[in-house]
GROMACS .gro file of C-alpha atoms in nm:
model
  338
    1MET     CA    1  -1.083  -1.238  -2.641
    2THR     CA    2  -0.808  -0.994  -2.743
    3GLN     CA    3  -0.527  -0.909  -2.505
    4LEU     CA    4  -0.433  -0.551  -2.507
    5PHE     CA    5  -0.071  -0.549  -2.389
    6SER     CA    6   0.248  -0.536  -2.576
    7ALA     CA    7   0.586  -0.671  -2.456
    8TYR     CA    8   0.854  -0.427  -2.326
    9SER     CA    9   1.064  -0.318  -2.623
   10SER     CA   10   1.345  -0.142  -2.448
   11ARG     CA   11   1.592  -0.273  -2.187
   12THR     CA   12   1.916  -0.154  -2.036
   13SER     CA   13   2.127  -0.251  -1.737
   14ILE     CA   14   2.330  -0.031  -1.501
   15THR     CA   15   2.600  -0.152  -1.253
   16LEU     CA   16   2.597   0.029  -0.931
   17THR     CA   17   2.952   0.123  -0.836
   18PRO     CA   18   3.053   0.103  -0.460
   19GLY     CA   19   3.120   0.441  -0.319
   20LYS     CA   20   2.873   0.616  -0.539
   21PRO     CA   21   2.527   0.727  -0.427
   22ALA     CA   22   2.334   0.429  -0.279
   23ALA     CA   23   2.035   0.269  -0.441
   24LEU     CA   24   1.799   0.462  -0.202
   25GLU     CA   25   1.937   0.791  -0.304
   26ARG     CA   26   1.882   0.713  -0.664
   27VAL     CA   27   1.526   0.589  -0.585
   28ILE     CA   28   1.467   0.922  -0.409
   29GLU     CA   29   1.582   1.116  -0.711
   30ILE     CA   30   1.370   0.921  -0.954
   31LEU     CA   31   1.062   0.975  -0.744
   32ARG     CA   32   1.142   1.343  -0.705
   33GLU     CA   33   1.177   1.386  -1.079
   34HIS     CA   34   0.841   1.211  -1.143
   35LYS     CA   35   0.648   1.352  -0.838
   36ASN     CA   36   0.386   1.499  -1.072
   37GLY     CA   37   0.338   1.177  -1.257
   38ASP     CA   38   0.220   0.830  -1.174
   39CYS     CA   39   0.476   0.614  -0.989
   40TYR     CA   40   0.508   0.340  -0.732
   41ALA     CA   41   0.799   0.236  -0.507
   42TYR     CA   42   0.791  -0.104  -0.324
   43GLU     CA   43   1.079  -0.216  -0.102
   44ARG     CA   44   1.145  -0.582  -0.018
   45GLY     CA   45   1.449  -0.727   0.140
   46GLY     CA   46   1.669  -0.426   0.076
   47GLU     CA   47   1.579  -0.427  -0.297
   48TRP     CA   48   1.352  -0.158  -0.462
   49TYR     CA   49   1.100  -0.207  -0.733
   50LEU     CA   50   0.978   0.114  -0.910
   51GLY     CA   51   0.706   0.154  -1.156
   52ILE     CA   52   0.720   0.483  -1.353
   53GLY     CA   53   0.437   0.614  -1.573
   54THR     CA   54   0.106   0.461  -1.666
   55HIS     CA   55   0.076   0.220  -1.957
   56SER     CA   56  -0.273   0.111  -1.855
   57SER     CA   57  -0.465   0.138  -1.530
   58LEU     CA   58  -0.772   0.037  -1.338
   59ALA     CA   59  -0.943   0.247  -1.059
   60ILE     CA   60  -1.248   0.163  -0.847
   61ASP     CA   61  -1.399   0.467  -0.703
   62ALA     CA   62  -1.449   0.526  -0.332
   63THR     CA   63  -1.807   0.405  -0.342
   64GLY     CA   64  -1.723   0.091  -0.524
   65TRP     CA   65  -1.987   0.165  -0.787
   66THR     CA   66  -1.768   0.286  -1.082
   67ALA     CA   67  -1.468   0.137  -1.250
   68THR     CA   68  -1.235   0.354  -1.466
   69VAL     CA   69  -1.013   0.187  -1.718
   70SER     CA   70  -0.732   0.370  -1.894
   71ALA     CA   71  -0.506   0.234  -2.171
   72GLU     CA   72  -0.281   0.413  -2.410
   73TYR     CA   73  -0.389   0.757  -2.283
   74LYS     CA   74  -0.766   0.678  -2.336
   75GLY     CA   75  -1.006   0.622  -2.052
   76GLU     CA   76  -1.356   0.516  -1.993
   77SER     CA   77  -1.577   0.453  -1.681
   78HIS     CA   78  -1.848   0.201  -1.632
   79PRO     CA   79  -2.071   0.073  -1.346
   80VAL     CA   80  -1.908  -0.204  -1.140
   81ALA     CA   81  -2.069  -0.532  -1.226
   82GLY     CA   82  -1.958  -0.834  -1.018
   83SER     CA   83  -1.694  -0.861  -0.749
   84LEU     CA   84  -1.403  -0.628  -0.725
   85ALA     CA   85  -1.166  -0.925  -0.730
   86GLY     CA   86  -1.323  -1.050  -1.062
   87ILE     CA   87  -1.293  -0.712  -1.228
   88THR     CA   88  -0.932  -0.677  -1.123
   89ARG     CA   89  -0.849  -1.037  -1.230
   90PHE     CA   90  -0.995  -0.978  -1.575
   91PHE     CA   91  -0.812  -0.639  -1.619
   92VAL     CA   92  -0.474  -0.795  -1.538
   93SER     CA   93  -0.531  -1.090  -1.776
   94MET     CA   94  -0.614  -0.847  -2.054
   95HIS     CA   95  -0.339  -0.594  -2.000
   96THR     CA   96  -0.034  -0.770  -1.895
   97ASP     CA   97   0.158  -1.100  -1.900
   98ASP     CA   98   0.388  -1.295  -1.669
   99THR     CA   99   0.699  -1.070  -1.769
  100ARG     CA  100   0.563  -0.755  -1.598
  101LYS     CA  101   0.509  -0.658  -1.245
  102VAL     CA  102   0.187  -0.482  -1.143
  103PHE     CA  103   0.150  -0.227  -0.875
  104VAL     CA  104  -0.174  -0.183  -0.680
  105TYR     CA  105  -0.297  -0.011  -0.373
  106VAL     CA  106  -0.610  -0.122  -0.192
  107GLY     CA  107  -0.783   0.106   0.054
  108PHE     CA  108  -0.898  -0.015   0.394
  109THR     CA  109  -1.269  -0.001   0.306
  110TYR     CA  110  -1.214  -0.247   0.024
  111ALA     CA  111  -1.269  -0.514   0.283
  112ALA     CA  112  -1.598  -0.364   0.405
  113HIS     CA  113  -1.719  -0.340   0.035
  114ALA     CA  114  -1.621  -0.700  -0.037
  115ARG     CA  115  -1.809  -0.822   0.276
  116GLY     CA  116  -2.122  -0.617   0.216
  117ILE     CA  117  -2.060  -0.399   0.529
  118PRO     CA  118  -2.192  -0.051   0.511
  119TYR     CA  119  -1.914   0.210   0.529
  120THR     CA  120  -1.848   0.575   0.476
  121ALA     CA  121  -1.693   0.638   0.137
  122GLY     CA  122  -1.380   0.856   0.141
  123ARG     CA  123  -1.224   1.054  -0.154
  124TRP     CA  124  -0.953   0.805  -0.260
  125PRO     CA  125  -1.029   0.490  -0.473
  126LEU     CA  126  -1.100   0.161  -0.306
  127LEU     CA  127  -0.853   0.015  -0.549
  128SER     CA  128  -0.599   0.167  -0.784
  129LEU     CA  129  -0.392  -0.055  -1.023
  130MET     CA  130  -0.111   0.061  -1.250
  131ILE     CA  131   0.070  -0.130  -1.517
  132GLN     CA  132   0.383   0.089  -1.564
  133ARG     CA  133   0.555   0.219  -1.875
  134VAL     CA  134   0.894   0.168  -1.726
  135GLU     CA  135   0.993  -0.098  -1.464
  136VAL     CA  136   1.305  -0.011  -1.251
  137PRO     CA  137   1.413  -0.290  -1.008
  138PHE     CA  138   1.713  -0.191  -0.795
  139SER     CA  139   1.912  -0.485  -0.661
  140ARG     CA  140   2.214  -0.422  -0.441
  141ASP     CA  141   2.458  -0.388  -0.732
  142LYS     CA  142   2.251  -0.345  -1.044
  143VAL     CA  143   1.952  -0.178  -1.203
  144ILE     CA  144   1.772  -0.336  -1.503
  145LEU     CA  145   1.541  -0.092  -1.670
  146THR     CA  146   1.266  -0.221  -1.913
  147GLY     CA  147   1.005  -0.020  -2.080
  148CYS     CA  148   0.781   0.059  -2.369
  149ASP     CA  149   0.984   0.340  -2.511
  150ASN     CA  150   1.349   0.379  -2.577
  151VAL     CA  151   1.355   0.751  -2.503
  152GLU     CA  152   1.189   0.703  -2.158
  153VAL     CA  153   1.421   0.419  -2.057
  154ARG     CA  154   1.729   0.611  -2.176
  155GLY     CA  155   1.619   0.921  -1.975
  156LEU     CA  156   1.578   0.724  -1.661
  157ALA     CA  157   1.912   0.553  -1.717
  158ASP     CA  158   2.082   0.899  -1.748
  159LEU     CA  159   1.912   1.015  -1.438
  160ILE     CA  160   2.039   0.718  -1.241
  161ASN     CA  161   2.391   0.761  -1.367
  162ASP     CA  162   2.395   1.130  -1.305
  163THR     CA  163   2.246   1.119  -0.943
  164ASN     CA  164   2.464   1.272  -0.673
  165SER     CA  165   2.403   1.263  -0.305
  166CYS     CA  166   2.050   1.388  -0.207
  167ASP     CA  167   2.006   1.723  -0.049
  168HIS     CA  168   1.909   1.735   0.316
  169THR     CA  169   1.591   1.919   0.358
  170PRO     CA  170   1.457   2.075   0.694
  171ILE     CA  171   1.278   1.839   0.938
  172GLU     CA  172   0.912   1.922   1.004
  173SER     CA  173   0.776   1.973   1.348
  174ILE     CA  174   0.484   1.738   1.414
  175ASP     CA  175   0.222   1.758   1.684
  176THR     CA  176   0.192   1.398   1.806
  177GLN     CA  177  -0.100   1.476   2.044
  178ASP     CA  178  -0.344   1.599   1.789
  179ASN     CA  179  -0.710   1.499   1.859
  180ALA     CA  180  -0.607   1.325   2.185
  181GLY     CA  181  -0.951   1.363   2.350
  182GLU     CA  182  -1.140   1.221   2.051
  183TYR     CA  183  -0.899   0.934   2.018
  184THR     CA  184  -0.922   0.825   2.388
  185ALA     CA  185  -1.309   0.855   2.362
  186ARG     CA  186  -1.309   0.610   2.071
  187VAL     CA  187  -1.084   0.376   2.265
  188GLU     CA  188  -1.333   0.383   2.556
  189ARG     CA  189  -1.628   0.299   2.319
  190ALA     CA  190  -1.432   0.009   2.170
  191LEU     CA  191  -1.341  -0.127   2.515
  192ALA     CA  192  -1.709  -0.121   2.609
  193LYS     CA  193  -1.793  -0.335   2.309
  194ILE     CA  194  -1.510  -0.583   2.393
  195VAL     CA  195  -1.640  -0.614   2.759
  196ASP     CA  196  -1.979  -0.696   2.611
  197GLY     CA  197  -1.832  -0.984   2.436
  198LYS     CA  198  -1.878  -0.843   2.081
  199TYR     CA  199  -1.535  -0.938   1.949
  200THR     CA  200  -1.450  -1.288   2.087
  201LYS     CA  201  -1.141  -1.431   1.920
  202ASP     CA  202  -1.130  -1.749   1.712
  203SER     CA  203  -0.825  -1.964   1.698
  204VAL     CA  204  -0.605  -2.076   1.410
  205ILE     CA  205  -0.303  -2.297   1.360
  206VAL     CA  206   0.021  -2.105   1.275
  207GLU     CA  207   0.370  -2.201   1.172
  208ASP     CA  208   0.552  -1.923   1.352
  209LEU     CA  209   0.403  -1.766   1.657
  210MET     CA  210   0.469  -1.418   1.791
  211SER     CA  211   0.830  -1.382   1.672
  212VAL     CA  212   1.018  -1.058   1.722
  213ARG     CA  213   1.072  -0.885   1.394
  214PRO     CA  214   1.284  -0.564   1.393
  215ARG     CA  215   1.171  -0.300   1.143
  216GLY     CA  216   1.355   0.021   1.131
  217SER     CA  217   1.343   0.192   1.478
  218VAL     CA  218   1.069  -0.040   1.612
  219GLN     CA  219   0.998  -0.410   1.671
  220HIS     CA  220   0.696  -0.605   1.582
  221LEU     CA  221   0.556  -0.936   1.701
  222GLY     CA  222   0.463  -1.146   1.394
  223SER     CA  223   0.317  -1.493   1.323
  224THR     CA  224   0.316  -1.693   0.994
  225VAL     CA  225   0.026  -1.882   0.849
  226SER     CA  226   0.045  -2.080   0.535
  227GLY     CA  227  -0.180  -2.301   0.324
  228CYS     CA  228  -0.257  -2.425  -0.027
  229LEU     CA  229  -0.504  -2.278  -0.271
  230LYS     CA  230  -0.770  -2.485  -0.425
  231PRO     CA  231  -0.714  -2.539  -0.798
  232GLU     CA  232  -1.001  -2.296  -0.889
  233LYS     CA  233  -0.877  -2.023  -0.659
  234ASP     CA  234  -0.620  -1.758  -0.719
  235PRO     CA  235  -0.442  -1.477  -0.508
  236TRP     CA  236  -0.740  -1.242  -0.571
  237ASP     CA  237  -0.977  -1.485  -0.392
  238THR     CA  238  -0.719  -1.492  -0.113
  239LEU     CA  239  -0.696  -1.118  -0.086
  240GLU     CA  240  -1.078  -1.091  -0.048
  241VAL     CA  241  -1.062  -1.336   0.250
  242LEU     CA  242  -0.742  -1.226   0.427
  243PHE     CA  243  -0.753  -0.846   0.364
  244PRO     CA  244  -0.718  -0.640   0.570
  245SER     CA  245  -0.441  -0.779   0.786
  246ILE     CA  246  -0.543  -0.883   1.132
  247THR     CA  247  -0.319  -0.601   1.257
  248ALA     CA  248  -0.546  -0.353   1.073
  249SER     CA  249  -0.887  -0.483   1.174
  250GLY     CA  250  -0.862  -0.731   1.462
  251ILE     CA  251  -1.059  -1.057   1.482
  252PRO     CA  252  -1.324  -1.185   1.432
  253LYS     CA  253  -1.284  -0.983   1.112
  254GLN     CA  254  -1.643  -0.931   1.011
  255ALA     CA  255  -1.747  -0.804   1.358
  256ALA     CA  256  -1.428  -0.598   1.392
  257LEU     CA  257  -1.489  -0.428   1.054
  258GLU     CA  258  -1.844  -0.341   1.143
  259GLY     CA  259  -1.719  -0.201   1.473
  260ILE     CA  260  -1.462   0.011   1.306
  261GLN     CA  261  -1.720   0.167   1.070
  262ARG     CA  262  -1.940   0.258   1.369
  263LEU     CA  263  -1.660   0.396   1.591
  264GLU     CA  264  -1.452   0.597   1.348
  265LYS     CA  265  -1.595   0.920   1.197
  266ARG     CA  266  -1.342   0.954   0.907
  267PRO     CA  267  -1.263   0.690   0.641
  268ARG     CA  268  -0.921   0.529   0.674
  269GLU     CA  269  -0.857   0.562   0.302
  270LEU     CA  270  -0.528   0.401   0.220
  271TYR     CA  271  -0.420   0.393   0.596
  272PHE     CA  272  -0.431   0.029   0.708
  273GLY     CA  273  -0.488  -0.075   0.339
  274ALA     CA  274  -0.216  -0.236   0.136
  275VAL     CA  275   0.018  -0.182  -0.143
  276LEU     CA  276   0.046  -0.489  -0.375
  277LEU     CA  277   0.322  -0.608  -0.603
  278ILE     CA  278   0.204  -0.861  -0.853
  279HIS     CA  279   0.415  -1.085  -1.075
  280GLY     CA  280   0.241  -1.328  -1.312
  281ASN     CA  281  -0.099  -1.480  -1.250
  282MET     CA  282  -0.018  -1.652  -0.917
  283THR     CA  283   0.221  -1.434  -0.730
  284LEU     CA  284   0.082  -1.152  -0.515
  285GLU     CA  285   0.252  -0.975  -0.226
  286ALA     CA  286   0.069  -0.728  -0.008
  287ALA     CA  287   0.243  -0.489   0.219
  288LEU     CA  288   0.039  -0.339   0.502
  289VAL     CA  289   0.008   0.045   0.509
  290LEU     CA  290   0.089   0.109   0.881
  291ARG     CA  291   0.301   0.405   0.987
  292THR     CA  292   0.244   0.659   0.715
  293VAL     CA  293   0.309   1.002   0.573
  294PHE     CA  294   0.043   1.122   0.342
  295GLN     CA  295   0.017   1.414   0.103
  296ASP     CA  296  -0.266   1.523  -0.133
  297PRO     CA  297  -0.335   1.842  -0.316
  298VAL     CA  298  -0.494   1.995   0.000
  299ARG     CA  299  -0.287   1.883   0.303
  300GLN     CA  300  -0.009   1.671   0.446
  301TRP     CA  301  -0.037   1.447   0.756
  302VAL     CA  302   0.111   1.147   0.935
  303GLN     CA  303  -0.116   0.860   1.057
  304VAL     CA  304  -0.069   0.571   1.300
  305GLY     CA  305  -0.290   0.371   1.538
  306ALA     CA  306  -0.297   0.112   1.806
  307GLY     CA  307  -0.484  -0.211   1.860
  308VAL     CA  308  -0.750  -0.223   2.138
  309ILE     CA  309  -0.794  -0.529   2.341
  310ALA     CA  310  -0.971  -0.610   2.677
  311GLN     CA  311  -0.662  -0.507   2.877
  312SER     CA  312  -0.620  -0.172   2.704
  313THR     CA  313  -0.677   0.169   2.861
  314PRO     CA  314  -0.751   0.489   2.675
  315VAL     CA  315  -0.459   0.668   2.829
  316ARG     CA  316  -0.213   0.389   2.742
  317GLU     CA  317  -0.338   0.352   2.387
  318LEU     CA  318  -0.297   0.729   2.337
  319THR     CA  319   0.061   0.706   2.477
  320GLU     CA  320   0.140   0.408   2.248
  321THR     CA  321   0.010   0.599   1.947
  322GLY     CA  322   0.212   0.908   2.029
  323GLU     CA  323   0.518   0.685   2.064
  324LYS     CA  324   0.459   0.550   1.710
  325LEU     CA  325   0.422   0.903   1.577
  326ALA     CA  326   0.741   0.999   1.739
  327SER     CA  327   0.919   0.710   1.572
  328ILE     CA  328   0.854   0.845   1.229
  329ALA     CA  329   0.835   1.221   1.298
  330PRO     CA  330   1.217   1.279   1.284
  331PHE     CA  331   1.215   1.153   0.925
  332VAL     CA  332   0.941   1.389   0.789
  333VAL     CA  333   1.095   1.675   0.589
  334SER     CA  334   0.961   1.977   0.396
  335GLU     CA  335   0.907   1.931   0.019
  336THR     CA  336   1.147   2.137  -0.181
  337ALA     CA  337   1.089   2.305  -0.512
  338LYS     CA  338   1.308   2.184  -0.800
   0.00000   0.00000   0.00000
């Protein structure tokens, strides 16, 4: 077996000076400069991890039937044979090593596909994985750029050094009551299934139960569950079992996913999916895609939702969803030409 990756050949470090544009402003400028290319941004604990440009990539189409592999500007597609986790695991082992981070997004219906649940295919891939040409991690006081090409790395370094304060763009007005009737009708149908006993909860042992966790302008209740992987298992096996987050599906997961496919007319695509940051063979972090602003070549939209339990009412769930939309609406701005 021949591995197809090469080590990063270029590296440079930049010290962030207090009083100059903050790391977030520099991140925004990099993403703006590369908006027509491939890029990822992942925030964790106040630090940012950016992947710019594609060195190699794997995409599983919306049906889960076709895998497209690209490397060094060449691509080929072939039928999916085996599990999506197995295909992804093999691709990562062939195209990277422990020195690189890997960026992935997983659509919500990845879970239905992995469990053999029928689903309506959307337009976006079930899974899209990118091994970047340039890796740009921002800590609080330093940026270390590593990449495949000296010119690319130097260009990004110059952009970071030259960044001034970001321009303020106009705030967009968003209708937070769009499709209200359809939404409350779906909640009513879900409640009917709960009353019929279709979604009886199981119980698990947790380390941290229902702690309040502030996140921006909102607060969440969160619990922590931990365990040890068997020697023959890896994070991709874990993802197939745990994905999507209980927040995104409810429990029991199999019945909840089947119910979502019956109740919802449109595929969720990336909404309630996850963005993954991978480092090495045994470290995988998945961030739930929750309150979101989306844009594709056709349209722009925001998307949120609410969990339905036996005590829910359609009107209250609609109100809660509107409140969640209102929490992100003030931060949605118009795209400006550059």
